[in-house]
PDB file of N, CA and C in Angstrom:
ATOM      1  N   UNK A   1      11.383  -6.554   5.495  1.00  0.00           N
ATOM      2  CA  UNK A   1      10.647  -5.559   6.228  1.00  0.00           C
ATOM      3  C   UNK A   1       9.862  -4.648   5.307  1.00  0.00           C
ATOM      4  N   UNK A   2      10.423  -4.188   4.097  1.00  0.00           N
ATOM      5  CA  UNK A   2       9.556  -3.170   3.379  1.00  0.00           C
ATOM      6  C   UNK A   2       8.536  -4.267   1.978  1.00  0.00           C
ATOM      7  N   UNK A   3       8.542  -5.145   2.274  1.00  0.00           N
ATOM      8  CA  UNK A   3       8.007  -6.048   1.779  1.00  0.00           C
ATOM      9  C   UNK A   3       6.737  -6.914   2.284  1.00  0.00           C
ATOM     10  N   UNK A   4       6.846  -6.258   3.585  1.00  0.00           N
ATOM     11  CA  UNK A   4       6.279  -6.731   4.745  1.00  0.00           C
ATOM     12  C   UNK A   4       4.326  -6.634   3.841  1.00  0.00           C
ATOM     13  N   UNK A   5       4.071  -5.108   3.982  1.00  0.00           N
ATOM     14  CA  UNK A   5       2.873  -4.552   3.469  1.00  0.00           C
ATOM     15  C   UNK A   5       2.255  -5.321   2.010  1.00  0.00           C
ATOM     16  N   UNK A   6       3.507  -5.839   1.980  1.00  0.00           N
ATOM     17  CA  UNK A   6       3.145  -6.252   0.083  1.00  0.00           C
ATOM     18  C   UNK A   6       2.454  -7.901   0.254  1.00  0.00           C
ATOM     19  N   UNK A   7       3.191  -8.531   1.469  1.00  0.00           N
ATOM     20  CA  UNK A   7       2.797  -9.714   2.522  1.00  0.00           C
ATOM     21  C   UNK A   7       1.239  -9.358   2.941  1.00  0.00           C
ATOM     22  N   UNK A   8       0.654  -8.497   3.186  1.00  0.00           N
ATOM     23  CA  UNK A   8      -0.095  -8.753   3.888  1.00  0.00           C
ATOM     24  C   UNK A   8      -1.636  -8.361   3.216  1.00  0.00           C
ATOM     25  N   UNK A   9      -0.997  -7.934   1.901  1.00  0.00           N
ATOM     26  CA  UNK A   9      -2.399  -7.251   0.975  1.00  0.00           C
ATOM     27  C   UNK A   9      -2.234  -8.422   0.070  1.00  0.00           C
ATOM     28  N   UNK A  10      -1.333  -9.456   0.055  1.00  0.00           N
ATOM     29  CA  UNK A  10      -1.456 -10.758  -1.030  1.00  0.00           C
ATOM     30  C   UNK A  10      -1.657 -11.897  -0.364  1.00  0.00           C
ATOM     31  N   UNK A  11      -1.653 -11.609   1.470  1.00  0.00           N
ATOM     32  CA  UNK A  11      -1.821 -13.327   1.148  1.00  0.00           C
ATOM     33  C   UNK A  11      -3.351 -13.551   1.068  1.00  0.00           C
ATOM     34  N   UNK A  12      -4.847 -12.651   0.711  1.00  0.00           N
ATOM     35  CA  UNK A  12      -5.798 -12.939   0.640  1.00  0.00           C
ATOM     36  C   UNK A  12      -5.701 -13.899  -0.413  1.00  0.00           C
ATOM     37  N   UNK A  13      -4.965 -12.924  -1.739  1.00  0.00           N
ATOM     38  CA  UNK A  13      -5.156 -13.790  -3.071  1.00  0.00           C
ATOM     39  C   UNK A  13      -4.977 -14.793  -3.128  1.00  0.00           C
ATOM     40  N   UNK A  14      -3.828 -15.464  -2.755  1.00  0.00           N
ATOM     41  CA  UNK A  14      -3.658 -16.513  -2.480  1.00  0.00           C
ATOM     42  C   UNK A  14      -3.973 -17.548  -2.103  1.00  0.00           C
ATOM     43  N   UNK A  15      -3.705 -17.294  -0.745  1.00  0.00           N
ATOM     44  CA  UNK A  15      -4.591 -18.808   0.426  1.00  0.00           C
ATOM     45  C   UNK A  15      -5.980 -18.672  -0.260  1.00  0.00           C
ATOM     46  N   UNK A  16      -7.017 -17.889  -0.609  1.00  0.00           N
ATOM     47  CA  UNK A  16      -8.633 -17.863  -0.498  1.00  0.00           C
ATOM     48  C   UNK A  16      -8.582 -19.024  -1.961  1.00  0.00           C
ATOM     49  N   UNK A  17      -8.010 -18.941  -3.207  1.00  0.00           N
ATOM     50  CA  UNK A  17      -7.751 -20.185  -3.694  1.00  0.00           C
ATOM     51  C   UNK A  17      -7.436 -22.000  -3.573  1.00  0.00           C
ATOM     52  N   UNK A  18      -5.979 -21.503  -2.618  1.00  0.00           N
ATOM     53  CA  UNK A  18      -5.492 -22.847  -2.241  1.00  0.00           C
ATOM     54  C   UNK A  18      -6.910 -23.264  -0.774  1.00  0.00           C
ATOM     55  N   UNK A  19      -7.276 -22.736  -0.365  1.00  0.00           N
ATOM     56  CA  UNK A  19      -8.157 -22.752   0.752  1.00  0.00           C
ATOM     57  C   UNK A  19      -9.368 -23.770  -0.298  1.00  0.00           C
ATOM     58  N   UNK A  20      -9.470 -23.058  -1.406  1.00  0.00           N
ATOM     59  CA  UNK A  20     -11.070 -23.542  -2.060  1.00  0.00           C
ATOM     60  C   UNK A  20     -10.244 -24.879  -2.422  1.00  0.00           C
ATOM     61  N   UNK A  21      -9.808 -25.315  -3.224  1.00  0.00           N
ATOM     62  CA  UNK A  21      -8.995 -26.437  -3.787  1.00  0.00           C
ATOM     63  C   UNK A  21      -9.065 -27.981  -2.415  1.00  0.00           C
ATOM     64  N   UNK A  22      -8.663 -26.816  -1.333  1.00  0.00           N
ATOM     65  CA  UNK A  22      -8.064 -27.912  -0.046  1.00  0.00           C
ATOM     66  C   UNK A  22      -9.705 -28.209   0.417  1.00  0.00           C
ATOM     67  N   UNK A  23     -10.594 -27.477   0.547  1.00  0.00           N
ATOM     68  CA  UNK A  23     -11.896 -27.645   1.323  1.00  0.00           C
ATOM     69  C   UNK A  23     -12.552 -28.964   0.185  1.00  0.00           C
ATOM     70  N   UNK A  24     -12.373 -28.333  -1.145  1.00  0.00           N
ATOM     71  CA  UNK A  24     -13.172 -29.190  -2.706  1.00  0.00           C
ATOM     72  C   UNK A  24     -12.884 -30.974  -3.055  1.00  0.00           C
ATOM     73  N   UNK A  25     -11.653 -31.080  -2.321  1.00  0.00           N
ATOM     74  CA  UNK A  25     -10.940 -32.499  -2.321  1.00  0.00           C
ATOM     75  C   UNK A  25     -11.136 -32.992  -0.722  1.00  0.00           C
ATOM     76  N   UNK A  26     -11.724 -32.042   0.313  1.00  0.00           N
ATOM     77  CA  UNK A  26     -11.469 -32.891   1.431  1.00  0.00           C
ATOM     78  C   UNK A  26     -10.166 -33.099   2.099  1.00  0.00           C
ATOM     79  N   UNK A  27      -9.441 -32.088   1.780  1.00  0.00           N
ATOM     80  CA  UNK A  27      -7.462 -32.254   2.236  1.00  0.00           C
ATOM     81  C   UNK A  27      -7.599 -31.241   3.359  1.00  0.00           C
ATOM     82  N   UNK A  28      -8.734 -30.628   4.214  1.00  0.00           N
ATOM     83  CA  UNK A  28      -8.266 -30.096   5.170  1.00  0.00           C
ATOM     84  C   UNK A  28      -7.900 -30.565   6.615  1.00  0.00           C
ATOM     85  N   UNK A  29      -7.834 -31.204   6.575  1.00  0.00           N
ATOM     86  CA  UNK A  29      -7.708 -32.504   7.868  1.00  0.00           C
ATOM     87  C   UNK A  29      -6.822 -33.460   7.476  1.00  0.00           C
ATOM     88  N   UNK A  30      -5.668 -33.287   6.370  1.00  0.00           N
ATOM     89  CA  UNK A  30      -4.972 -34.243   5.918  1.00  0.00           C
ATOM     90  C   UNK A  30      -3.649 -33.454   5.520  1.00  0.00           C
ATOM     91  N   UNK A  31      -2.356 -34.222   5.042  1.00  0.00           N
ATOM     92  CA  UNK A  31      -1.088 -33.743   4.786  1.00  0.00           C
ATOM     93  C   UNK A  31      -0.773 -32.831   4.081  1.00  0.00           C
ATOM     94  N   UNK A  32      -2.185 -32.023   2.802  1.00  0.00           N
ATOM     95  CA  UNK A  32      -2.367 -31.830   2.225  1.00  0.00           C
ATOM     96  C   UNK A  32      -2.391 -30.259   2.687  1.00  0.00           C
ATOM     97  N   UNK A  33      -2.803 -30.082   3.815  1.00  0.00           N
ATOM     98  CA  UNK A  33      -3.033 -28.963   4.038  1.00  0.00           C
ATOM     99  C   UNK A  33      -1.743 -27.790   4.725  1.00  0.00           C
ATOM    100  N   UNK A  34      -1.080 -28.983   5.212  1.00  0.00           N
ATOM    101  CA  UNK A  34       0.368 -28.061   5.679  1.00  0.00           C
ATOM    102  C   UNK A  34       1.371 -27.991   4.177  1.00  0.00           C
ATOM    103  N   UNK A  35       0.958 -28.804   3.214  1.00  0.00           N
ATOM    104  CA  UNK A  35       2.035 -28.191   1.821  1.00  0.00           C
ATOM    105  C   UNK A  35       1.255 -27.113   1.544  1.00  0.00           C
ATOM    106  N   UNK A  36      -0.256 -26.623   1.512  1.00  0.00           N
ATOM    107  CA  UNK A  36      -1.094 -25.743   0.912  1.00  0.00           C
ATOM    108  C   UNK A  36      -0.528 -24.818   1.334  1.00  0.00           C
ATOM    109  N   UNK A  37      -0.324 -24.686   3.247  1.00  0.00           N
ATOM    110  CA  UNK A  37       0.289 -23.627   3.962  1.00  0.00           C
ATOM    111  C   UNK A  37       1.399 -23.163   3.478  1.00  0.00           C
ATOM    112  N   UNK A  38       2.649 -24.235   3.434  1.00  0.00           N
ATOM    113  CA  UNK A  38       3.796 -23.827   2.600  1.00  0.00           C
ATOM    114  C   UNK A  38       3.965 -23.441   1.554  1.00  0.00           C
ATOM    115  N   UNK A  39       2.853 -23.832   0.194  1.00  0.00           N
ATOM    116  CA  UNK A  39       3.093 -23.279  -0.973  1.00  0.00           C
ATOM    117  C   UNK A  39       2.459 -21.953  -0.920  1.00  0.00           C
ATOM    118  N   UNK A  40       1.889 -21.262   0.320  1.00  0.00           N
ATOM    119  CA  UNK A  40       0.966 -19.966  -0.007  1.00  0.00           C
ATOM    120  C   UNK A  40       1.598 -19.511   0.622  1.00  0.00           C
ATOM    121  N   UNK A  41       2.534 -19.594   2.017  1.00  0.00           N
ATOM    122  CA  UNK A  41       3.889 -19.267   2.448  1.00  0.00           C
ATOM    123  C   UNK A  41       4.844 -18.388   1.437  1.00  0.00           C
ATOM    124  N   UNK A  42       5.337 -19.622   0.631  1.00  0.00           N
ATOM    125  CA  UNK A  42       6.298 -19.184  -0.232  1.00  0.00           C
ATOM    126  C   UNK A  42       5.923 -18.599  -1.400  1.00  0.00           C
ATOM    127  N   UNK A  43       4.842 -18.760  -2.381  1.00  0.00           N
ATOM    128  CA  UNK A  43       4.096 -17.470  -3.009  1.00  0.00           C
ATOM    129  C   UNK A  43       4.002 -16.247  -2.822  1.00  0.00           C
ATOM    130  N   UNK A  44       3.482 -16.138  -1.526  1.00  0.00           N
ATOM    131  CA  UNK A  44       3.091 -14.516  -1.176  1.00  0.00           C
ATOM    132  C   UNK A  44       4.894 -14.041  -0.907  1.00  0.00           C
ATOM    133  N   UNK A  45       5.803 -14.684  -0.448  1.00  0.00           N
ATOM    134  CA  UNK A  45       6.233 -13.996   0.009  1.00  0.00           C
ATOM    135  C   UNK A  45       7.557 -14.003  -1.464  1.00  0.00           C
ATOM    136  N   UNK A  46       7.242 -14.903  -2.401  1.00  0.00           N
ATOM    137  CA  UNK A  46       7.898 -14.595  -3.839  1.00  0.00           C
ATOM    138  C   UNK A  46       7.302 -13.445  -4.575  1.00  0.00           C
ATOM    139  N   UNK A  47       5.492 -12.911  -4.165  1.00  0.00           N
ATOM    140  CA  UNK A  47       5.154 -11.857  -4.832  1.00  0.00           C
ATOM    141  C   UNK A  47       5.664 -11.011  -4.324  1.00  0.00           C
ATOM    142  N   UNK A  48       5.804 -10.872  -3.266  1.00  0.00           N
ATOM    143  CA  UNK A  48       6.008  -9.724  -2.146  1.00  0.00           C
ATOM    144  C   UNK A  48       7.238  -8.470  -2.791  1.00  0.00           C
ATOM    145  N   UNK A  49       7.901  -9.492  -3.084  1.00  0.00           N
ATOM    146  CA  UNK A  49       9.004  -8.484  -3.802  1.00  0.00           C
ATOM    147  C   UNK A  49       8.672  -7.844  -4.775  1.00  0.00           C
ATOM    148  N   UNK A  50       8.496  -8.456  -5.568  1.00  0.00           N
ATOM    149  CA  UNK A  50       8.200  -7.047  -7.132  1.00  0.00           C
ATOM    150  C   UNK A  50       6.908  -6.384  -7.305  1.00  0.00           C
ATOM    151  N   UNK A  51       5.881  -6.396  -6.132  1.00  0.00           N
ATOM    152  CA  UNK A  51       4.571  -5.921  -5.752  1.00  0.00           C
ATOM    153  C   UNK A  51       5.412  -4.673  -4.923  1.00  0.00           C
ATOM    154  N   UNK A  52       6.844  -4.689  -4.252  1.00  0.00           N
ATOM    155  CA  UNK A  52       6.919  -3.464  -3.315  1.00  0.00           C
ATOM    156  C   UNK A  52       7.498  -2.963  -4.657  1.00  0.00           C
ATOM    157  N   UNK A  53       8.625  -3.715  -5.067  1.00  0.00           N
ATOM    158  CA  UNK A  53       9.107  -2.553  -6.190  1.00  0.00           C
ATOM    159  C   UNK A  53       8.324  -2.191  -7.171  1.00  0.00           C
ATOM    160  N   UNK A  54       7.686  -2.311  -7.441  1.00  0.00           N
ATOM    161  CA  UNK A  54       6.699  -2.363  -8.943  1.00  0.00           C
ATOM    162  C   UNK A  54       5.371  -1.129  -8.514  1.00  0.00           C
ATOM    163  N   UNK A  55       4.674  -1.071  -7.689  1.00  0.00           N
ATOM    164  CA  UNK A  55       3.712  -0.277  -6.735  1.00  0.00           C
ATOM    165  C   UNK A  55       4.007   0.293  -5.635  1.00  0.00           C
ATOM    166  N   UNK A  56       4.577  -0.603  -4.259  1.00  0.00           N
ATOM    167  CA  UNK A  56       3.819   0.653  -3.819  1.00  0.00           C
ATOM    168  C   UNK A  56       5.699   1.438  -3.545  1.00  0.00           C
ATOM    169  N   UNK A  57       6.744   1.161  -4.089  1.00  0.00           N
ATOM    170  CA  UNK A  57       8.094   2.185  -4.016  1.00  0.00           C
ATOM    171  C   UNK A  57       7.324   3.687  -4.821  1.00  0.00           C
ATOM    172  N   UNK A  58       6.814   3.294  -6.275  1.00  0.00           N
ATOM    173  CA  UNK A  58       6.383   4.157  -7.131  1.00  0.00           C
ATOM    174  C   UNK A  58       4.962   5.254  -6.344  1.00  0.00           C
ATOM    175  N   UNK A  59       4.265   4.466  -5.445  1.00  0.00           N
ATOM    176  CA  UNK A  59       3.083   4.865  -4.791  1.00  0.00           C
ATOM    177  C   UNK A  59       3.127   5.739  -3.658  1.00  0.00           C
ATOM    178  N   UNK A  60       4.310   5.526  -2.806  1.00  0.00           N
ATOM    179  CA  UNK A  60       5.140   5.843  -1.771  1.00  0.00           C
ATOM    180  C   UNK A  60       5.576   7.380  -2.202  1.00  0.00           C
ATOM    181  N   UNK A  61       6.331   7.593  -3.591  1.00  0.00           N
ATOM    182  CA  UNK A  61       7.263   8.539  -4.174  1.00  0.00           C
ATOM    183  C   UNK A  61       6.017   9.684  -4.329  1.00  0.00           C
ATOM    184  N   UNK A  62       5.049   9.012  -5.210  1.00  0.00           N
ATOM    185  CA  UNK A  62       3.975  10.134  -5.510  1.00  0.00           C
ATOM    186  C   UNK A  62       3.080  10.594  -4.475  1.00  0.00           C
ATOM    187  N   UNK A  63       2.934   9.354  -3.337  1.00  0.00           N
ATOM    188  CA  UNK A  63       2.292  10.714  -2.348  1.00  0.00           C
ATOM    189  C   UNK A  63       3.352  11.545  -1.853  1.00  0.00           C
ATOM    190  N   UNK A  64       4.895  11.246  -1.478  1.00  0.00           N
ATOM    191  CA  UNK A  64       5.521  12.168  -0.942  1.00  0.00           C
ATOM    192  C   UNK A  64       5.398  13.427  -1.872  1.00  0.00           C
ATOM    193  N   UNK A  65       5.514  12.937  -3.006  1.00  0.00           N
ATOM    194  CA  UNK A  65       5.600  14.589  -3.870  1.00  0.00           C
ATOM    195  C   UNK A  65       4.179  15.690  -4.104  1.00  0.00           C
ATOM    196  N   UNK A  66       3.255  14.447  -3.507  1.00  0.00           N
ATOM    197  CA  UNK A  66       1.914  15.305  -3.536  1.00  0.00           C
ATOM    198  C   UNK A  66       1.735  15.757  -2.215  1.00  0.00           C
ATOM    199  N   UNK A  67       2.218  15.344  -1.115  1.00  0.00           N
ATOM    200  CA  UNK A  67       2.277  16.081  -0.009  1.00  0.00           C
ATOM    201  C   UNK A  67       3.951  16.972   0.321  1.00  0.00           C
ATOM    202  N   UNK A  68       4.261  17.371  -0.683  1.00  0.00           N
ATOM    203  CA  UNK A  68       5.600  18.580  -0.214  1.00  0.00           C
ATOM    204  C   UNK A  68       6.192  17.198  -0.085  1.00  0.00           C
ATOM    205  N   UNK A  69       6.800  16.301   0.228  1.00  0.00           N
ATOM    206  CA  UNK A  69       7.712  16.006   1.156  1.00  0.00           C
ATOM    207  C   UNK A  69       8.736  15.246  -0.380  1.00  0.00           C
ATOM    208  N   UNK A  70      10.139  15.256  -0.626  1.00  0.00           N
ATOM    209  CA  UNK A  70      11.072  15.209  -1.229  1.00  0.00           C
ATOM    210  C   UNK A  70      11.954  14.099  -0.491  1.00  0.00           C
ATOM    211  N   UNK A  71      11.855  13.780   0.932  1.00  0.00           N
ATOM    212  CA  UNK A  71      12.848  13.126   1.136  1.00  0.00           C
ATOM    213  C   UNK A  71      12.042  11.853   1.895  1.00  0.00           C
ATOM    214  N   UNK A  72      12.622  10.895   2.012  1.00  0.00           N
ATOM    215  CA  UNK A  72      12.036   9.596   2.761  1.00  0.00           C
ATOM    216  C   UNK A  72      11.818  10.631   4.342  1.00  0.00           C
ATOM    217  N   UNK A  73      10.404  10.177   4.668  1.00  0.00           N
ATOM    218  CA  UNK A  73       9.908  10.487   5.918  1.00  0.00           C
ATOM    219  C   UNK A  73       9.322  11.830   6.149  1.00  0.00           C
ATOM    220  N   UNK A  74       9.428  12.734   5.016  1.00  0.00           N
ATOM    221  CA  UNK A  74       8.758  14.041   4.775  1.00  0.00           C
ATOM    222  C   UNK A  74       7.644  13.657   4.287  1.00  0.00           C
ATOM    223  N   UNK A  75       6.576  12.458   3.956  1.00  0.00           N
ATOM    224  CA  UNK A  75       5.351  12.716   3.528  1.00  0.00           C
ATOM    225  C   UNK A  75       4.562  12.651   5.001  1.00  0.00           C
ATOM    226  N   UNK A  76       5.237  11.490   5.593  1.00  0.00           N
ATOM    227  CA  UNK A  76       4.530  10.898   6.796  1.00  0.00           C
ATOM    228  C   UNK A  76       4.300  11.912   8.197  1.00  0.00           C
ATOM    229  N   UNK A  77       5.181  13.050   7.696  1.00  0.00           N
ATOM    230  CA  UNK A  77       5.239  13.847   8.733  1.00  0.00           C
ATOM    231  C   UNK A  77       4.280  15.271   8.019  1.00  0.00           C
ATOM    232  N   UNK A  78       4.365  15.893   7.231  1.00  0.00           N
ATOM    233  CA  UNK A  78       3.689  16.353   6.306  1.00  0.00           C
ATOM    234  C   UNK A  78       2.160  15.993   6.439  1.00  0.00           C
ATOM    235  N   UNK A  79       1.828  14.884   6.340  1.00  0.00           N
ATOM    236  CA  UNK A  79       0.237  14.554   6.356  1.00  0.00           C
ATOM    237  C   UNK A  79       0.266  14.608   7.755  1.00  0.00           C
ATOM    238  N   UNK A  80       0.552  14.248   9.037  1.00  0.00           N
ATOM    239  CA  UNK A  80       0.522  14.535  10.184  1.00  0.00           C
ATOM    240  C   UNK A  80       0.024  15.399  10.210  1.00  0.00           C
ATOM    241  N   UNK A  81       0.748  16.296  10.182  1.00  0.00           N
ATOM    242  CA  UNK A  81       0.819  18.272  10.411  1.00  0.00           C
ATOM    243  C   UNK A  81      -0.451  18.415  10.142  1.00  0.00           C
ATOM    244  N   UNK A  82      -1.132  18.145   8.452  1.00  0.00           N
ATOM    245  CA  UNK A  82      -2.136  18.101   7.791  1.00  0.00           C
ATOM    246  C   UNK A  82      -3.324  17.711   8.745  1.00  0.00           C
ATOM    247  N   UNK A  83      -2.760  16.578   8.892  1.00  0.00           N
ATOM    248  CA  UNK A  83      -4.156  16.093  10.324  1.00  0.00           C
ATOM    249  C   UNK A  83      -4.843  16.499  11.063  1.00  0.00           C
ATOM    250  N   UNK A  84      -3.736  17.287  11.861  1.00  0.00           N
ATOM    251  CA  UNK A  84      -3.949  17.516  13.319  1.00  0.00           C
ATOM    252  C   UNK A  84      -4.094  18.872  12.710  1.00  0.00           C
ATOM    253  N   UNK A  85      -3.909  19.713  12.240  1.00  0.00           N
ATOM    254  CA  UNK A  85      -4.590  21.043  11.541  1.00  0.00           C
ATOM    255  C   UNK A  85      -6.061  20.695  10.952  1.00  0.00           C
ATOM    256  N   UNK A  86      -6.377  19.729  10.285  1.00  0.00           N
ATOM    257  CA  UNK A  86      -8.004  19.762  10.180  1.00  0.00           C
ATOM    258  C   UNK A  86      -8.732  19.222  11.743  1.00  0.00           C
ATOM    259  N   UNK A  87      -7.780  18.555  12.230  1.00  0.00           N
ATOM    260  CA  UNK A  87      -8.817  18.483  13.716  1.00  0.00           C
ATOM    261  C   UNK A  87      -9.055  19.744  14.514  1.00  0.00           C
ATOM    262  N   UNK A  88      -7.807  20.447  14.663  1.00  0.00           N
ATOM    263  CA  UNK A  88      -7.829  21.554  15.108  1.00  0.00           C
ATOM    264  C   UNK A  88      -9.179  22.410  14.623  1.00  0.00           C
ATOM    265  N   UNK A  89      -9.310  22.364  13.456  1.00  0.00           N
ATOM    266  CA  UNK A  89     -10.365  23.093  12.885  1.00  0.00           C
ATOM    267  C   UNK A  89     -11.440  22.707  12.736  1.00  0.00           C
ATOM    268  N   UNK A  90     -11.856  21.201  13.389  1.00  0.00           N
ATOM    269  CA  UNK A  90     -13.087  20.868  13.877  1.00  0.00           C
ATOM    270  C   UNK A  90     -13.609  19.671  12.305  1.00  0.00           C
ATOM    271  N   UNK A  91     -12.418  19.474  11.587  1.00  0.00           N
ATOM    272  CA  UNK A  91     -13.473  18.842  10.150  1.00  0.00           C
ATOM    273  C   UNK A  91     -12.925  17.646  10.540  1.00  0.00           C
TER     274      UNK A  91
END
């Protein structure tokens, strides 16, 4: 689940490669293309892990501390507040 985000900003990198490879040989209409699926399957979701720990755990920490918030779920609520106070004020 918190790996999820890390899934979904890598599988461009990925597939847009195995995609060029599969179109360049003519394997998209062939057996070739459901291992492509599976090996970009199981890639993204082998990066997935040390892309959450590595970025965005570290990315996560520093906006909480740049928006006040110290504890899990104090940034997200924090920038809220933030929000809806500049709408309030018309910007």
């Amino acid at each position: 689940g918190d790996a999820s985000y890390a899934i979904y900003l890598l599988h461009a990198l990925v597939v847009l490669p195995i995609l060029f490879v599969l179109r360049k040989f003519g394997w998209l209409d062939s057996g070739y293309a459901f291992a492509g699926a599976a090996l970009t399957y199981l890639a993204v979701v082998a990066m997935s892990f040390p892309v959450y720990a590595r970025f965005e755990v570290p990315a996560r920490r520093r906006l909480a501390a740049a928006f006040g918030g110290a504890r899990r779920g104090d940034a997200g609520s924090e920038l809220a507040r933030r929000a809806r106070a500049v709408q309030r004020a018309g910007g």
